[in-house]
Amino acid sequence: MKDMPLVLVTWNDAIEMETGWHDINDITKQDPAVCKTVGWLTDKNDKRIIIMSTIEENEDEIAGGSVHSIPTDWCISIQFLSPHYEME
């Protein structure tokens, strides 16, 4: 897991207005949704960032779930989080 840091990714996502007819003034006011996702950064390149929010680790293998592949140009920021926190 040393090669997969825990991160908080802030990113833009596409939105869709509800079905039906909309006034052009309402249409032109639509902005992307700003999302925040926490998970282990499994890969990053010029095309996409891949994080997984759930991990299963045993002696032989690592598996993950809740995987997000986010286009790199949709990413606003990546904040590296410390996995070392102890509750009192």
mmCIF file of C-alpha atoms in Angstrom:
data_model
loop_
_atom_site.group_PDB
_atom_site.id
_atom_site.type_symbol
_atom_site.label_atom_id
_atom_site.label_comp_id
_atom_site.label_asym_id
_atom_site.label_seq_id
_atom_site.Cartn_x
_atom_site.Cartn_y
_atom_site.Cartn_z
ATOM 1 C CA MET A 1 0.000 0.000 0.000
ATOM 2 C CA LYS A 2 3.033 2.266 0.122
ATOM 3 C CA ASP A 3 2.638 2.746 -3.633
ATOM 4 C CA MET A 4 -1.014 3.772 -3.202
ATOM 5 C CA PRO A 5 -1.328 6.944 -1.115
ATOM 6 C CA LEU A 6 -4.630 7.902 0.492
ATOM 7 C CA VAL A 7 -5.935 11.052 -1.214
ATOM 8 C CA LEU A 8 -8.818 13.510 -1.372
ATOM 9 C CA VAL A 9 -9.551 14.349 -5.017
ATOM 10 C CA THR A 10 -11.628 17.432 -5.801
ATOM 11 C CA TRP A 11 -12.988 17.282 -9.321
ATOM 12 C CA ASN A 12 -15.584 18.631 -11.726
ATOM 13 C CA ASP A 13 -18.346 16.325 -12.927
ATOM 14 C CA ALA A 14 -20.884 16.746 -15.676
ATOM 15 C CA ILE A 15 -24.475 17.454 -14.681
ATOM 16 C CA GLU A 16 -27.715 16.901 -16.492
ATOM 17 C CA MET A 17 -30.827 18.989 -16.118
ATOM 18 C CA GLU A 18 -34.098 17.181 -15.536
ATOM 19 C CA THR A 19 -36.039 16.006 -18.564
ATOM 20 C CA GLY A 20 -38.175 18.532 -20.360
ATOM 21 C CA TRP A 21 -37.967 21.969 -21.903
ATOM 22 C CA HIS A 22 -35.844 24.659 -20.233
ATOM 23 C CA ASP A 23 -35.485 28.363 -20.805
ATOM 24 C CA ILE A 24 -32.173 29.207 -22.498
ATOM 25 C CA ASN A 25 -31.299 31.540 -19.582
ATOM 26 C CA ASP A 26 -31.561 28.612 -17.137
ATOM 27 C CA ILE A 27 -29.569 26.368 -19.476
ATOM 28 C CA THR A 28 -26.658 28.809 -19.760
ATOM 29 C CA LYS A 29 -26.404 29.113 -15.947
ATOM 30 C CA GLN A 30 -25.511 25.441 -15.458
ATOM 31 C CA ASP A 31 -22.058 24.780 -13.974
ATOM 32 C CA PRO A 32 -20.350 21.427 -13.464
ATOM 33 C CA ALA A 33 -20.822 19.747 -10.092
ATOM 34 C CA VAL A 34 -17.775 19.997 -7.804
ATOM 35 C CA CYS A 35 -17.198 16.566 -6.232
ATOM 36 C CA LYS A 36 -14.843 15.312 -3.534
ATOM 37 C CA THR A 37 -13.788 11.665 -3.406
ATOM 38 C CA VAL A 38 -11.491 9.970 -0.865
ATOM 39 C CA GLY A 39 -9.601 6.810 -1.724
ATOM 40 C CA TRP A 40 -6.314 5.153 -2.554
ATOM 41 C CA LEU A 41 -4.599 6.575 -5.630
ATOM 42 C CA THR A 42 -3.890 3.513 -7.778
ATOM 43 C CA ASP A 43 -2.759 5.234 -10.977
ATOM 44 C CA LYS A 44 -2.381 8.703 -12.493
ATOM 45 C CA ASN A 45 -1.367 9.806 -15.972
ATOM 46 C CA ASP A 46 -2.176 12.538 -18.508
ATOM 47 C CA LYS A 47 -5.485 10.856 -19.376
ATOM 48 C CA ARG A 48 -7.025 9.826 -16.025
ATOM 49 C CA ILE A 49 -6.708 9.458 -12.263
ATOM 50 C CA ILE A 50 -7.873 6.176 -10.718
ATOM 51 C CA ILE A 51 -8.797 5.911 -7.053
ATOM 52 C CA MET A 52 -10.538 3.169 -5.091
ATOM 53 C CA SER A 53 -12.477 3.861 -1.914
ATOM 54 C CA THR A 54 -12.499 0.296 -0.578
ATOM 55 C CA ILE A 55 -9.529 -2.036 -0.313
ATOM 56 C CA GLU A 56 -9.093 -5.679 0.633
ATOM 57 C CA GLU A 57 -5.547 -6.731 1.356
ATOM 58 C CA ASN A 58 -4.310 -10.198 2.266
ATOM 59 C CA GLU A 59 -0.988 -12.003 1.995
ATOM 60 C CA ASP A 60 -1.378 -12.888 -1.673
ATOM 61 C CA GLU A 61 -3.249 -10.042 -3.315
ATOM 62 C CA ILE A 62 -4.894 -6.654 -3.125
ATOM 63 C CA ALA A 63 -8.432 -6.040 -4.417
ATOM 64 C CA GLY A 64 -10.438 -2.844 -4.534
ATOM 65 C CA GLY A 65 -13.953 -1.546 -4.912
ATOM 66 C CA SER A 66 -15.787 1.739 -5.412
ATOM 67 C CA VAL A 67 -13.359 2.600 -8.207
ATOM 68 C CA HIS A 68 -13.437 6.030 -9.846
ATOM 69 C CA SER A 69 -11.630 6.790 -13.106
ATOM 70 C CA ILE A 70 -11.620 10.586 -13.330
ATOM 71 C CA PRO A 71 -10.368 12.409 -16.425
ATOM 72 C CA THR A 72 -7.203 14.267 -15.407
ATOM 73 C CA ASP A 73 -8.418 17.529 -16.910
ATOM 74 C CA TRP A 74 -11.546 17.332 -14.699
ATOM 75 C CA CYS A 75 -9.337 17.239 -11.572
ATOM 76 C CA ILE A 76 -9.150 20.439 -9.537
ATOM 77 C CA SER A 77 -6.779 19.171 -6.835
ATOM 78 C CA ILE A 78 -5.289 16.092 -5.171
ATOM 79 C CA GLN A 79 -4.639 16.347 -1.442
ATOM 80 C CA PHE A 80 -2.505 13.606 0.099
ATOM 81 C CA LEU A 81 -3.929 12.400 3.421
ATOM 82 C CA SER A 82 -2.097 10.823 6.327
ATOM 83 C CA PRO A 83 -3.238 7.241 6.959
ATOM 84 C CA HIS A 84 -1.746 7.429 10.460
ATOM 85 C CA TYR A 85 -4.447 8.749 12.756
ATOM 86 C CA GLU A 86 -5.350 7.321 16.123
ATOM 87 C CA MET A 87 -8.691 7.977 17.803
ATOM 88 C CA GLU A 88 -8.586 8.467 21.530
#
